[in-house]
Each structure stands twice: as C-alpha cells, then as structure tokens.
Amino acid sequence: MQAAIALATRGLGRVWPNPSVGALIVAGEGEGEDAGRRIVGRGVTARPGGPHAEVSALRSAGEAARGATAYVTLEPCSHYGRTPPCSLALVEAGIRRVVIGCLDPNPRVAGRGLSMLREAGVEVLAGVEEEAARWLHAGHNMRVTAMRPLVMLKLAVSADGGIGRPGDGQVAITGPEARALVHGLRARYDAILVGIGTVLADDPELTCRLPGMGSRSPVRVVLDRQARLPLTSRLVRGAADVPVWVIAGHDADPERVEALTGAGVLVIRVPPCERGIDPLVAVTALANRGITRLMVEGGAQVAASFLDAGLIDEAFLFTGQPSLGPGAILPFAGRPLAALTESPIYRLAGTSRHGADRLMRLARKEI
C-alpha cells in the first residue's frame, strides 16, 4: 500500500476534480512462500475523462491480473460517470483480493464499491495504511464532505521572525534549495492563492519553474474585492498559458471586471465582507469549480484571515538566514509564527534542511 500511495502522489495537482488514486496489481500472493510476490500492473488516475487508476493498472497487467491482488489507495468507484465502475472492472478482470487504503465519502460510492466487490466473491481488506491514504485523499474527501479544498499555507520567515519589510517589496529570505522545493510543491496543488496586496507589491508569476515542469503550474488565484489586478501584471500577461482566477466582490467596478475578463481572467463574484473577501466564501467558490488542493502563499493579511477562519490544514514553514530587523512584517498581520506553531490543533509532521534554510511541516491532528 505504501508503494501505491507513493505512486498516487504523481497525479496530485493534475487530475482535479478527481482524486489522484494509485493502484498496483500484485501476483503471487497466497501461492506459497516460494512463489514470490511481484507487481504486474501499475496505474494512476488520468486527467478527467481518462481511465481511473484501477483500469490503467489492469490494462498494464493484462492476463496476469487474473487471481491477483489489487492494492488501491481509495475505495473503487461503483457508479457510471465518464467511465464505467472500477469495482466492476476489477471483478471482470478476475481479481481475487482487493486491499484498500481508505473509504470514499462520496455518496455515490461510500461503501458501495466494497459491497459490489464482496457480492462478486472478491476478498476485501479496507483501512490499510489508512492515515496516510486519508491524507493523500484529504482534498477530495474535504471537498465532498465540507465543500472546500485542503488548504496548505506556505510561509518563509527570517531568522528574527519577519516575512518582509514595509515598502521593500519582495525580500529574499530563503536560498535556491528551498525555492526549488516550493516550485515542486506548487506542482502538487490544484491552485495557488495570494491577496491583491502581494500582487501589487511583488508582481509574482506563481508558476512552477523547475526544468521540464512548466506544464505543472497550478491555477493562480487572487483575492481581489475591487478587481484591481493590473492588466499589465505578470499574472494577466500569462493568463493564456496558466489560468488566472480573481475572486472579487459583487461590488467590484463592472468595467474592471469586464477588462479582466477580456484579458482572459476568470472573475468569480462573491458577497464581500468587511475585511474584503471571506476566506471560507473563497474556498467554497473554488471547491464549486473543482479545486481539491489549495496552496496559500501570500500576504500577512491573507495568512491571518485563513488562520482565524480555521482553514489551514497543513503548513510548510521555512526559516531563512537573514534578519529583517525592527519593524519587520510579522507572519499573521501583527502576530508571530507562534500563533500557528503553538496551536493545539496541529502536530509536527516533520523537519528538514534545504541548503542553509530549515523547514518545519505542520499538519492538522484530525483530518
């Protein structure tokens, strides 16, 4: 199952609104110690309309699938959609046993996949490496159950706890190794979100610029109540290549909205709030458009609003070498990093070094 989960991560950020499922077909189980287990088929969810992971794995296995065991990270589907049910495909291929990471909360599945398999005489074992599988599919599960995506916050803080200096624009805090990791992270999320303040100050591209991974850039999302995103910004100029969505208030200037739309930007209108755009309203709007995994990158105000709304599910927190000195901007609009790291709802998921920089990963204790 661990191998199936690792395989499934290849599809993260590429197959939304579907979950990225990993499937392995293993022959030789239950045939005695000398038979030897061997992987005869592999599959990952294709883009919408393409084959699901189970079908791809069965195709690669061919006749070797008969009598074999299928390891699947998420409960196989049991309904007809763009593709036939995967549970039926497993049965028809002669799979003897199916091992499942976690169940699918989608009401169209939700145990029906297991029932279809068992009724056909297939042995089913569910809940193997369940916690890892649930984290893998957390974006899908949350979109189904809470109509919002999984939210990951990325922050880079200086040695003295700042994220920038007022009026200085973008400040380099981390080195090339950490920045490369961030670009790789972007490729694993469906969308990346910043506030309009970050765009006006830094004019970012928000793309994945690792060699050979330009096509893996996520949808770029800007919280922008008044639709102020400049038509000359890098985001708008690149909207034909990588989608740009602006979440604006119903009270935004219609001419600005029309201009952005004409430049290839999708403008999503939502009810505004006193602070601008309510983050819960924003993530709900994104989930309605299929986003399952959201990376939040920018701005102390945006970070604070997501923290206060209880929407941060995981965090990648980089600490660089520079010190920004007195008056530095704190990560959460006047509050230090401890506002997140000392919260009892998170656990330490890991630490690592990337060049001279340190990375701390936090994850919600219950997901």
C-alpha atoms as a printed R data frame, in Angstrom:
    type eleno elety resid chain resno       x       y       z
1   ATOM     1    CA   MET     A     1   0.000   0.000   0.000
2   ATOM     2    CA   GLN     A     2   2.869   2.376   0.712
3   ATOM     3    CA   ALA     A     3   4.033   1.889  -2.870
4   ATOM     4    CA   ALA     A     4   0.534   2.609  -4.181
5   ATOM     5    CA   ILE     A     5   0.368   5.804  -2.117
6   ATOM     6    CA   ALA     A     6   3.764   6.924  -3.436
7   ATOM     7    CA   LEU     A     7   2.570   6.209  -6.969
8   ATOM     8    CA   ALA     A     8  -0.598   8.245  -6.436
9   ATOM     9    CA   THR     A     9   1.340  11.380  -5.489
10  ATOM    10    CA   ARG     A    10   2.401  11.678  -9.134
11  ATOM    11    CA   GLY     A    11  -1.110  12.765 -10.059
12  ATOM    12    CA   LEU     A    12  -1.552  15.409  -7.366
13  ATOM    13    CA   GLY     A    13  -2.329  18.769  -8.918
14  ATOM    14    CA   ARG     A    14  -3.054  17.219 -12.315
15  ATOM    15    CA   VAL     A    15  -6.341  15.325 -12.119
16  ATOM    16    CA   TRP     A    16  -8.728  17.590 -10.188
17  ATOM    17    CA   PRO     A    17 -11.640  17.500  -9.562
18  ATOM    18    CA   ASN     A    18 -10.970  13.759  -9.313
19  ATOM    19    CA   PRO     A    19  -8.812  12.275  -6.542
20  ATOM    20    CA   SER     A    20  -5.360  11.054  -7.539
21  ATOM    21    CA   VAL     A    21  -5.588   7.325  -6.860
22  ATOM    22    CA   GLY     A    22  -2.747   4.826  -7.042
23  ATOM    23    CA   ALA     A    23  -3.330   1.166  -7.932
24  ATOM    24    CA   LEU     A    24  -0.984  -1.807  -8.038
25  ATOM    25    CA   ILE     A    25  -1.759  -5.316  -9.253
26  ATOM    26    CA   VAL     A    26   0.316  -7.877  -7.359
27  ATOM    27    CA   ALA     A    27   0.580 -11.509  -8.450
28  ATOM    28    CA   GLY     A    28   1.960 -14.395  -6.427
29  ATOM    29    CA   GLU     A    29   0.189 -13.708  -3.131
30  ATOM    30    CA   GLY     A    30  -1.254 -16.760  -1.415
31  ATOM    31    CA   GLU     A    31   0.680 -19.194  -3.637
32  ATOM    32    CA   GLY     A    32   3.236 -20.261  -1.071
33  ATOM    33    CA   GLU     A    33   6.475 -18.731   0.148
34  ATOM    34    CA   ASP     A    34   8.445 -19.761  -2.936
35  ATOM    35    CA   ALA     A    35   6.028 -18.220  -5.434
36  ATOM    36    CA   GLY     A    36   7.264 -14.678  -4.914
37  ATOM    37    CA   ARG     A    37   5.114 -11.562  -4.962
38  ATOM    38    CA   ARG     A    38   5.590  -9.344  -7.984
39  ATOM    39    CA   ILE     A    39   3.957  -6.184  -9.250
40  ATOM    40    CA   VAL     A    40   2.424  -6.886 -12.657
41  ATOM    41    CA   GLY     A    41   0.406  -3.699 -13.155
42  ATOM    42    CA   ARG     A    42   0.529  -0.041 -12.134
43  ATOM    43    CA   GLY     A    43  -1.917   2.803 -12.588
44  ATOM    44    CA   VAL     A    44  -2.558   6.411 -11.560
45  ATOM    45    CA   THR     A    45  -5.721   8.407 -12.169
46  ATOM    46    CA   ALA     A    46  -5.627  10.109 -15.565
47  ATOM    47    CA   ARG     A    47  -6.991  13.553 -16.312
48  ATOM    48    CA   PRO     A    48 -10.815  13.848 -16.253
49  ATOM    49    CA   GLY     A    49 -12.360  11.620 -18.897
50  ATOM    50    CA   GLY     A    50  -9.360   9.303 -18.945
51  ATOM    51    CA   PRO     A    51  -9.078   5.918 -17.230
52  ATOM    52    CA   HIS     A    52  -9.093   5.623 -13.473
53  ATOM    53    CA   ALA     A    53  -6.096   4.127 -11.702
54  ATOM    54    CA   GLU     A    54  -7.595   0.653 -11.377
55  ATOM    55    CA   VAL     A    55  -8.358   0.428 -15.094
56  ATOM    56    CA   SER     A    56  -4.860   1.583 -16.059
57  ATOM    57    CA   ALA     A    57  -3.322  -0.952 -13.692
58  ATOM    58    CA   LEU     A    58  -5.489  -3.760 -15.077
59  ATOM    59    CA   ARG     A    59  -4.557  -2.844 -18.642
60  ATOM    60    CA   SER     A    60  -0.856  -2.932 -17.825
61  ATOM    61    CA   ALA     A    61  -1.249  -6.275 -16.038
62  ATOM    62    CA   GLY     A    62  -3.235  -7.977 -18.799
63  ATOM    63    CA   GLU     A    63  -3.944 -11.659 -18.127
64  ATOM    64    CA   ALA     A    64  -1.604 -11.572 -15.130
65  ATOM    65    CA   ALA     A    65  -4.389  -9.779 -13.233
66  ATOM    66    CA   ARG     A    66  -6.463 -12.973 -13.008
67  ATOM    67    CA   GLY     A    67  -6.193 -14.327  -9.479
68  ATOM    68    CA   ALA     A    68  -4.021 -11.400  -8.356
69  ATOM    69    CA   THR     A    69  -4.413  -8.831  -5.574
70  ATOM    70    CA   ALA     A    70  -5.200  -5.174  -6.268
71  ATOM    71    CA   TYR     A    71  -3.858  -2.520  -3.897
72  ATOM    72    CA   VAL     A    72  -5.882   0.687  -4.264
73  ATOM    73    CA   THR     A    73  -5.444   3.856  -2.200
74  ATOM    74    CA   LEU     A    74  -9.155   4.811  -2.338
75  ATOM    75    CA   GLU     A    75 -12.301   2.701  -2.441
76  ATOM    76    CA   PRO     A    76 -13.015   1.786  -6.088
77  ATOM    77    CA   CYS     A    77 -15.980   3.612  -7.579
78  ATOM    78    CA   SER     A    78 -19.258   1.780  -8.091
79  ATOM    79    CA   HIS     A    79 -21.162   4.160 -10.373
80  ATOM    80    CA   TYR     A    80 -21.215   5.065 -14.040
81  ATOM    81    CA   GLY     A    81 -19.826   8.510 -14.816
82  ATOM    82    CA   ARG     A    82 -17.420   9.460 -17.576
83  ATOM    83    CA   THR     A    83 -16.027   5.947 -17.105
84  ATOM    84    CA   PRO     A    84 -17.612   2.632 -16.001
85  ATOM    85    CA   PRO     A    85 -17.324   1.484 -12.358
86  ATOM    86    CA   CYS     A    86 -13.831   0.425 -11.310
87  ATOM    87    CA   SER     A    87 -15.267  -2.181  -8.937
88  ATOM    88    CA   LEU     A    88 -16.875  -3.890 -11.911
89  ATOM    89    CA   ALA     A    89 -13.612  -3.733 -13.878
90  ATOM    90    CA   LEU     A    90 -11.754  -5.440 -11.029
91  ATOM    91    CA   VAL     A    91 -14.363  -8.197 -10.864
92  ATOM    92    CA   GLU     A    92 -14.368  -8.774 -14.622
93  ATOM    93    CA   ALA     A    93 -10.559  -8.956 -14.672
94  ATOM    94    CA   GLY     A    94 -10.634 -11.831 -12.203
95  ATOM    95    CA   ILE     A    95  -9.013 -10.021  -9.292
96  ATOM    96    CA   ARG     A    96  -9.088 -12.337  -6.261
97  ATOM    97    CA   ARG     A    97  -8.445  -9.826  -3.488
98  ATOM    98    CA   VAL     A    98  -8.641  -6.040  -3.127
99  ATOM    99    CA   VAL     A    99  -6.739  -4.116  -0.439
100 ATOM   100    CA   ILE     A   100  -7.979  -0.549   0.100
101 ATOM   101    CA   GLY     A   101  -6.331   2.391   1.843
102 ATOM   102    CA   CYS     A   102  -9.420   4.381   2.814
103 ATOM   103    CA   LEU     A   103 -13.112   4.554   2.012
104 ATOM   104    CA   ASP     A   104 -14.561   7.180  -0.326
105 ATOM   105    CA   PRO     A   105 -17.054   9.538   1.411
106 ATOM   106    CA   ASN     A   106 -18.621  10.444  -1.935
107 ATOM   107    CA   PRO     A   107 -22.308   9.475  -1.512
108 ATOM   108    CA   ARG     A   108 -22.210   7.776  -4.916
109 ATOM   109    CA   VAL     A   109 -19.564   5.394  -3.557
110 ATOM   110    CA   ALA     A   110 -19.441   5.361   0.289
111 ATOM   111    CA   GLY     A   111 -19.208   1.609   0.816
112 ATOM   112    CA   ARG     A   112 -20.957   0.605  -2.384
113 ATOM   113    CA   GLY     A   113 -17.640  -0.221  -4.020
114 ATOM   114    CA   LEU     A   114 -16.825  -2.642  -1.206
115 ATOM   115    CA   SER     A   115 -20.289  -4.205  -1.425
116 ATOM   116    CA   MET     A   116 -20.037  -4.698  -5.189
117 ATOM   117    CA   LEU     A   117 -16.705  -6.474  -4.785
118 ATOM   118    CA   ARG     A   118 -17.808  -8.679  -1.901
119 ATOM   119    CA   GLU     A   119 -21.062  -9.644  -3.593
120 ATOM   120    CA   ALA     A   120 -18.981 -10.859  -6.537
121 ATOM   121    CA   GLY     A   121 -16.921 -13.063  -4.230
122 ATOM   122    CA   VAL     A   122 -13.842 -10.846  -4.075
123 ATOM   123    CA   GLU     A   123 -11.990 -10.748  -0.753
124 ATOM   124    CA   VAL     A   124 -11.772  -7.151   0.505
125 ATOM   125    CA   LEU     A   125  -9.487  -5.671   3.159
126 ATOM   126    CA   ALA     A   126 -10.022  -1.962   3.892
127 ATOM   127    CA   GLY     A   127  -8.177   0.510   6.117
128 ATOM   128    CA   VAL     A   128  -4.595  -0.496   5.299
129 ATOM   129    CA   GLU     A   129  -2.205   2.461   5.833
130 ATOM   130    CA   GLU     A   130  -5.433   4.368   6.395
131 ATOM   131    CA   GLU     A   131  -3.990   7.566   7.885
132 ATOM   132    CA   ALA     A   132  -1.539   8.025   5.006
133 ATOM   133    CA   ALA     A   133  -4.270   7.255   2.483
134 ATOM   134    CA   ARG     A   134  -6.659   9.719   4.112
135 ATOM   135    CA   TRP     A   135  -4.025  12.461   3.942
136 ATOM   136    CA   LEU     A   136  -3.351  11.621   0.318
137 ATOM   137    CA   HIS     A   137  -7.054  11.986  -0.469
138 ATOM   138    CA   ALA     A   138  -7.830  14.724   2.070
139 ATOM   139    CA   GLY     A   139  -8.557  17.300  -0.635
140 ATOM   140    CA   HIS     A   140 -11.102  15.046  -2.329
141 ATOM   141    CA   ASN     A   141 -12.646  13.998   0.971
142 ATOM   142    CA   MET     A   142 -12.977  17.577   2.249
143 ATOM   143    CA   ARG     A   143 -14.497  18.785  -0.999
144 ATOM   144    CA   VAL     A   144 -17.105  16.018  -0.731
145 ATOM   145    CA   THR     A   145 -17.884  16.452   2.972
146 ATOM   146    CA   ALA     A   146 -17.263  20.167   3.614
147 ATOM   147    CA   MET     A   147 -17.323  21.732   0.122
148 ATOM   148    CA   ARG     A   148 -13.840  23.161   0.482
149 ATOM   149    CA   PRO     A   149 -10.360  22.087  -0.601
150 ATOM   150    CA   LEU     A   150  -7.473  21.010   1.556
151 ATOM   151    CA   VAL     A   151  -5.555  24.205   2.414
152 ATOM   152    CA   MET     A   152  -1.779  24.340   2.777
153 ATOM   153    CA   LEU     A   153  -0.087  27.534   3.970
154 ATOM   154    CA   LYS     A   154   3.472  28.243   2.831
155 ATOM   155    CA   LEU     A   155   5.470  30.854   4.719
156 ATOM   156    CA   ALA     A   156   9.102  31.926   4.624
157 ATOM   157    CA   VAL     A   157  10.234  33.781   7.737
158 ATOM   158    CA   SER     A   158  13.526  35.434   8.556
159 ATOM   159    CA   ALA     A   159  15.798  34.409  11.409
160 ATOM   160    CA   ASP     A   160  14.100  37.053  13.552
161 ATOM   161    CA   GLY     A   161  10.577  36.041  12.553
162 ATOM   162    CA   GLY     A   162   9.628  38.501   9.818
163 ATOM   163    CA   ILE     A   163   8.262  37.914   6.332
164 ATOM   164    CA   GLY     A   164   9.212  41.270   4.833
165 ATOM   165    CA   ARG     A   165   9.811  44.956   5.450
166 ATOM   166    CA   PRO     A   166   7.192  47.641   4.846
167 ATOM   167    CA   GLY     A   167   7.698  49.279   1.465
168 ATOM   168    CA   ASP     A   168  10.533  46.983   0.383
169 ATOM   169    CA   GLY     A   169   8.503  44.725  -1.913
170 ATOM   170    CA   GLN     A   170   9.629  41.120  -2.206
171 ATOM   171    CA   VAL     A   171  12.529  40.261   0.117
172 ATOM   172    CA   ALA     A   172  14.690  37.181  -0.492
173 ATOM   173    CA   ILE     A   173  14.538  35.153   2.722
174 ATOM   174    CA   THR     A   174  15.346  31.617   1.573
175 ATOM   175    CA   GLY     A   175  18.029  30.211  -0.698
176 ATOM   176    CA   PRO     A   176  17.828  28.358  -4.026
177 ATOM   177    CA   GLU     A   177  17.289  24.908  -2.493
178 ATOM   178    CA   ALA     A   178  14.207  26.000  -0.558
179 ATOM   179    CA   ARG     A   179  12.861  27.950  -3.515
180 ATOM   180    CA   ALA     A   180  13.210  24.870  -5.734
181 ATOM   181    CA   LEU     A   181  11.237  22.851  -3.201
182 ATOM   182    CA   VAL     A   182   8.479  25.477  -3.247
183 ATOM   183    CA   HIS     A   183   8.239  25.260  -7.033
184 ATOM   184    CA   GLY     A   184   7.924  21.492  -6.701
185 ATOM   185    CA   LEU     A   185   5.179  21.942  -4.117
186 ATOM   186    CA   ARG     A   186   3.242  24.200  -6.459
187 ATOM   187    CA   ALA     A   187   3.055  21.361  -8.970
188 ATOM   188    CA   ARG     A   188   1.231  19.194  -6.405
189 ATOM   189    CA   TYR     A   189  -1.621  21.614  -5.769
190 ATOM   190    CA   ASP     A   190  -4.587  22.429  -7.979
191 ATOM   191    CA   ALA     A   191  -4.433  26.147  -7.236
192 ATOM   192    CA   ILE     A   192  -2.236  28.718  -5.522
193 ATOM   193    CA   LEU     A   193  -3.728  31.766  -3.794
194 ATOM   194    CA   VAL     A   194  -2.434  35.211  -2.859
195 ATOM   195    CA   GLY     A   195  -4.017  38.522  -1.961
196 ATOM   196    CA   ILE     A   196  -4.091  41.543  -4.238
197 ATOM   197    CA   GLY     A   197  -1.633  43.286  -1.907
198 ATOM   198    CA   THR     A   198   1.031  40.698  -2.705
199 ATOM   199    CA   VAL     A   199   0.409  41.091  -6.429
200 ATOM   200    CA   LEU     A   200   0.648  44.881  -6.311
201 ATOM   201    CA   ALA     A   201   3.835  44.751  -4.222
202 ATOM   202    CA   ASP     A   202   5.696  41.852  -5.870
203 ATOM   203    CA   ASP     A   203   4.127  41.213  -9.313
204 ATOM   204    CA   PRO     A   204   4.661  37.435  -8.917
205 ATOM   205    CA   GLU     A   205   4.220  34.758 -11.575
206 ATOM   206    CA   LEU     A   206   3.191  31.958  -9.174
207 ATOM   207    CA   THR     A   207   4.205  29.263 -11.647
208 ATOM   208    CA   CYS     A   208   6.255  26.086 -11.358
209 ATOM   209    CA   ARG     A   209   9.577  26.994 -12.943
210 ATOM   210    CA   LEU     A   210  11.522  23.778 -12.442
211 ATOM   211    CA   PRO     A   211  13.083  22.364 -15.631
212 ATOM   212    CA   GLY     A   212  10.546  20.350 -17.589
213 ATOM   213    CA   MET     A   213   7.675  21.147 -15.218
214 ATOM   214    CA   GLY     A   214   6.249  24.312 -16.738
215 ATOM   215    CA   SER     A   215   3.042  22.481 -17.618
216 ATOM   216    CA   ARG     A   216   2.516  21.573 -13.945
217 ATOM   217    CA   SER     A   217   1.756  25.125 -12.809
218 ATOM   218    CA   PRO     A   218  -1.430  25.442 -10.724
219 ATOM   219    CA   VAL     A   219  -4.350  27.780 -11.316
220 ATOM   220    CA   ARG     A   220  -3.323  31.216  -9.955
221 ATOM   221    CA   VAL     A   221  -5.997  32.729  -7.665
222 ATOM   222    CA   VAL     A   222  -6.079  36.317  -6.394
223 ATOM   223    CA   LEU     A   223  -8.339  37.578  -3.607
224 ATOM   224    CA   ASP     A   224  -9.228  40.982  -5.021
225 ATOM   225    CA   ARG     A   225 -12.503  42.503  -3.826
226 ATOM   226    CA   GLN     A   226 -12.344  45.530  -6.123
227 ATOM   227    CA   ALA     A   227 -10.869  43.709  -9.161
228 ATOM   228    CA   ARG     A   228  -7.729  45.867  -9.047
229 ATOM   229    CA   LEU     A   229  -5.445  43.267 -10.644
230 ATOM   230    CA   PRO     A   230  -3.395  45.246 -13.200
231 ATOM   231    CA   LEU     A   231  -3.781  44.231 -16.822
232 ATOM   232    CA   THR     A   232  -0.015  44.692 -17.133
233 ATOM   233    CA   SER     A   233   0.802  42.251 -14.320
234 ATOM   234    CA   ARG     A   234   2.704  39.055 -14.998
235 ATOM   235    CA   LEU     A   235  -0.348  37.095 -13.953
236 ATOM   236    CA   VAL     A   236  -2.627  38.667 -16.545
237 ATOM   237    CA   ARG     A   237   0.019  38.624 -19.268
238 ATOM   238    CA   GLY     A   238   0.431  34.889 -18.735
239 ATOM   239    CA   ALA     A   239  -3.257  34.035 -18.330
240 ATOM   240    CA   ALA     A   240  -3.419  32.398 -21.760
241 ATOM   241    CA   ASP     A   241  -0.782  29.874 -20.672
242 ATOM   242    CA   VAL     A   242  -1.660  29.331 -16.997
243 ATOM   243    CA   PRO     A   243  -5.197  30.139 -15.782
244 ATOM   244    CA   VAL     A   244  -5.789  33.131 -13.531
245 ATOM   245    CA   TRP     A   245  -8.901  33.395 -11.382
246 ATOM   246    CA   VAL     A   246  -9.838  36.530  -9.474
247 ATOM   247    CA   ILE     A   247 -12.257  36.291  -6.568
248 ATOM   248    CA   ALA     A   248 -13.925  39.700  -6.473
249 ATOM   249    CA   GLY     A   249 -16.826  41.167  -4.568
250 ATOM   250    CA   HIS     A   250 -20.245  41.800  -6.044
251 ATOM   251    CA   ASP     A   251 -19.437  45.490  -5.527
252 ATOM   252    CA   ALA     A   252 -16.372  45.456  -7.819
253 ATOM   253    CA   ASP     A   253 -16.280  48.010 -10.642
254 ATOM   254    CA   PRO     A   254 -18.063  46.374 -13.623
255 ATOM   255    CA   GLU     A   255 -15.616  47.989 -16.050
256 ATOM   256    CA   ARG     A   256 -12.662  46.467 -14.197
257 ATOM   257    CA   VAL     A   257 -14.360  43.071 -14.204
258 ATOM   258    CA   GLU     A   258 -15.047  43.357 -17.936
259 ATOM   259    CA   ALA     A   259 -11.450  44.366 -18.638
260 ATOM   260    CA   LEU     A   260 -10.058  41.401 -16.721
261 ATOM   261    CA   THR     A   261 -12.489  39.023 -18.384
262 ATOM   262    CA   GLY     A   262 -11.469  40.369 -21.774
263 ATOM   263    CA   ALA     A   263  -7.833  39.678 -20.889
264 ATOM   264    CA   GLY     A   264  -8.576  36.007 -20.255
265 ATOM   265    CA   VAL     A   265  -9.039  36.122 -16.487
266 ATOM   266    CA   LEU     A   266 -11.929  34.260 -14.852
267 ATOM   267    CA   VAL     A   267 -13.614  36.613 -12.388
268 ATOM   268    CA   ILE     A   268 -15.614  34.864  -9.668
269 ATOM   269    CA   ARG     A   269 -18.050  37.222  -7.931
270 ATOM   270    CA   VAL     A   270 -18.865  36.584  -4.273
271 ATOM   271    CA   PRO     A   271 -20.536  38.564  -1.480
272 ATOM   272    CA   PRO     A   272 -17.873  40.785   0.124
273 ATOM   273    CA   CYS     A   273 -17.302  41.167   3.846
274 ATOM   274    CA   GLU     A   274 -15.908  43.956   5.993
275 ATOM   275    CA   ARG     A   275 -12.335  42.659   5.561
276 ATOM   276    CA   GLY     A   276 -12.681  42.195   1.810
277 ATOM   277    CA   ILE     A   277 -13.251  38.559   0.851
278 ATOM   278    CA   ASP     A   278 -14.198  35.997   3.480
279 ATOM   279    CA   PRO     A   279 -11.722  33.096   3.088
280 ATOM   280    CA   LEU     A   280 -14.437  30.491   3.703
281 ATOM   281    CA   VAL     A   281 -16.546  32.011   0.927
282 ATOM   282    CA   ALA     A   282 -13.464  31.998  -1.305
283 ATOM   283    CA   VAL     A   283 -12.537  28.348  -0.742
284 ATOM   284    CA   THR     A   284 -16.161  27.291  -1.181
285 ATOM   285    CA   ALA     A   285 -16.225  29.069  -4.536
286 ATOM   286    CA   LEU     A   286 -13.028  27.263  -5.526
287 ATOM   287    CA   ALA     A   287 -14.408  23.885  -4.451
288 ATOM   288    CA   ASN     A   288 -17.504  24.544  -6.541
289 ATOM   289    CA   ARG     A   289 -15.169  24.809  -9.530
290 ATOM   290    CA   GLY     A   290 -13.403  21.554  -8.772
291 ATOM   291    CA   ILE     A   291 -10.387  22.654  -6.716
292 ATOM   292    CA   THR     A   292  -9.421  19.996  -4.156
293 ATOM   293    CA   ARG     A   293  -5.958  21.172  -3.043
294 ATOM   294    CA   LEU     A   294  -5.122  24.831  -2.419
295 ATOM   295    CA   MET     A   295  -1.719  26.333  -1.630
296 ATOM   296    CA   VAL     A   296  -1.854  29.720   0.116
297 ATOM   297    CA   GLU     A   297   1.331  31.686  -0.449
298 ATOM   298    CA   GLY     A   298   0.830  35.252   0.112
299 ATOM   299    CA   GLY     A   299   0.482  38.144   2.380
300 ATOM   300    CA   ALA     A   300   0.252  38.589   6.146
301 ATOM   301    CA   GLN     A   301  -3.391  39.661   5.898
302 ATOM   302    CA   VAL     A   302  -4.340  36.608   3.840
303 ATOM   303    CA   ALA     A   303  -2.397  34.260   6.130
304 ATOM   304    CA   ALA     A   304  -4.082  35.783   9.186
305 ATOM   305    CA   SER     A   305  -7.544  35.520   7.650
306 ATOM   306    CA   PHE     A   306  -7.077  31.819   6.869
307 ATOM   307    CA   LEU     A   307  -5.664  31.162  10.344
308 ATOM   308    CA   ASP     A   308  -8.531  32.983  12.053
309 ATOM   309    CA   ALA     A   309 -11.081  31.119   9.935
310 ATOM   310    CA   GLY     A   310  -9.604  27.760  10.969
311 ATOM   311    CA   LEU     A   311  -8.929  26.836   7.350
312 ATOM   312    CA   ILE     A   312  -5.244  25.879   7.492
313 ATOM   313    CA   ASP     A   313  -4.897  22.099   7.287
314 ATOM   314    CA   GLU     A   314  -1.138  21.857   6.796
315 ATOM   315    CA   ALA     A   315   1.760  24.289   6.708
316 ATOM   316    CA   PHE     A   316   5.239  24.421   5.212
317 ATOM   317    CA   LEU     A   317   7.206  26.927   7.288
318 ATOM   318    CA   PHE     A   318  10.670  27.885   6.047
319 ATOM   319    CA   THR     A   319  13.147  29.783   8.215
320 ATOM   320    CA   GLY     A   320  15.928  31.562   6.365
321 ATOM   321    CA   GLN     A   321  19.247  33.071   7.440
322 ATOM   322    CA   PRO     A   322  18.664  36.819   7.006
323 ATOM   323    CA   SER     A   323  17.408  39.037   9.806
324 ATOM   324    CA   LEU     A   324  14.996  41.793   8.807
325 ATOM   325    CA   GLY     A   325  15.399  43.893  11.934
326 ATOM   326    CA   PRO     A   326  12.928  46.009  13.902
327 ATOM   327    CA   GLY     A   327   9.690  46.865  12.148
328 ATOM   328    CA   ALA     A   328   9.596  43.696  10.039
329 ATOM   329    CA   ILE     A   329   6.178  42.464   8.936
330 ATOM   330    CA   LEU     A   330   5.045  39.582  11.130
331 ATOM   331    CA   PRO     A   331   3.528  36.473   9.502
332 ATOM   332    CA   PHE     A   332  -0.039  36.920  10.731
333 ATOM   333    CA   ALA     A   333  -0.769  40.642  10.490
334 ATOM   334    CA   GLY     A   334   0.992  41.651  13.692
335 ATOM   335    CA   ARG     A   335   1.163  38.192  15.240
336 ATOM   336    CA   PRO     A   336   4.278  35.981  15.192
337 ATOM   337    CA   LEU     A   337   4.682  32.490  13.769
338 ATOM   338    CA   ALA     A   338   3.836  31.076  17.194
339 ATOM   339    CA   ALA     A   339   0.189  31.938  16.529
340 ATOM   340    CA   LEU     A   340   0.250  28.880  14.274
341 ATOM   341    CA   THR     A   341   3.023  26.681  15.641
342 ATOM   342    CA   GLU     A   342   1.715  26.745  19.226
343 ATOM   343    CA   SER     A   343  -1.879  25.992  18.268
344 ATOM   344    CA   PRO     A   344  -3.035  22.729  19.883
345 ATOM   345    CA   ILE     A   345  -4.864  21.590  16.744
346 ATOM   346    CA   TYR     A   346  -1.614  20.931  14.832
347 ATOM   347    CA   ARG     A   347   1.090  18.301  15.124
348 ATOM   348    CA   LEU     A   348   4.684  18.414  13.942
349 ATOM   349    CA   ALA     A   349   4.744  16.440  10.681
350 ATOM   350    CA   GLY     A   350   8.481  16.742  10.065
351 ATOM   351    CA   THR     A   351  11.575  18.916   9.859
352 ATOM   352    CA   SER     A   352  14.337  19.110   7.275
353 ATOM   353    CA   ARG     A   353  17.141  21.316   5.984
354 ATOM   354    CA   HIS     A   354  17.345  22.694   2.474
355 ATOM   355    CA   GLY     A   355  20.651  24.397   1.939
356 ATOM   356    CA   ALA     A   356  21.014  26.900   4.757
357 ATOM   357    CA   ASP     A   357  17.266  27.010   5.420
358 ATOM   358    CA   ARG     A   358  15.132  24.994   7.822
359 ATOM   359    CA   LEU     A   359  11.683  23.615   7.054
360 ATOM   360    CA   MET     A   360   9.049  22.771   9.644
361 ATOM   361    CA   ARG     A   361   5.919  20.947   8.470
362 ATOM   362    CA   LEU     A   362   2.724  21.075  10.495
363 ATOM   363    CA   ALA     A   363  -0.448  19.078   9.936
364 ATOM   364    CA   ARG     A   364  -3.874  19.206  11.481
365 ATOM   365    CA   LYS     A   365  -4.181  16.457  14.107
366 ATOM   366    CA   GLU     A   366  -7.590  15.403  12.836
367 ATOM   367    CA   ILE     A   367  -8.390  15.481   9.146
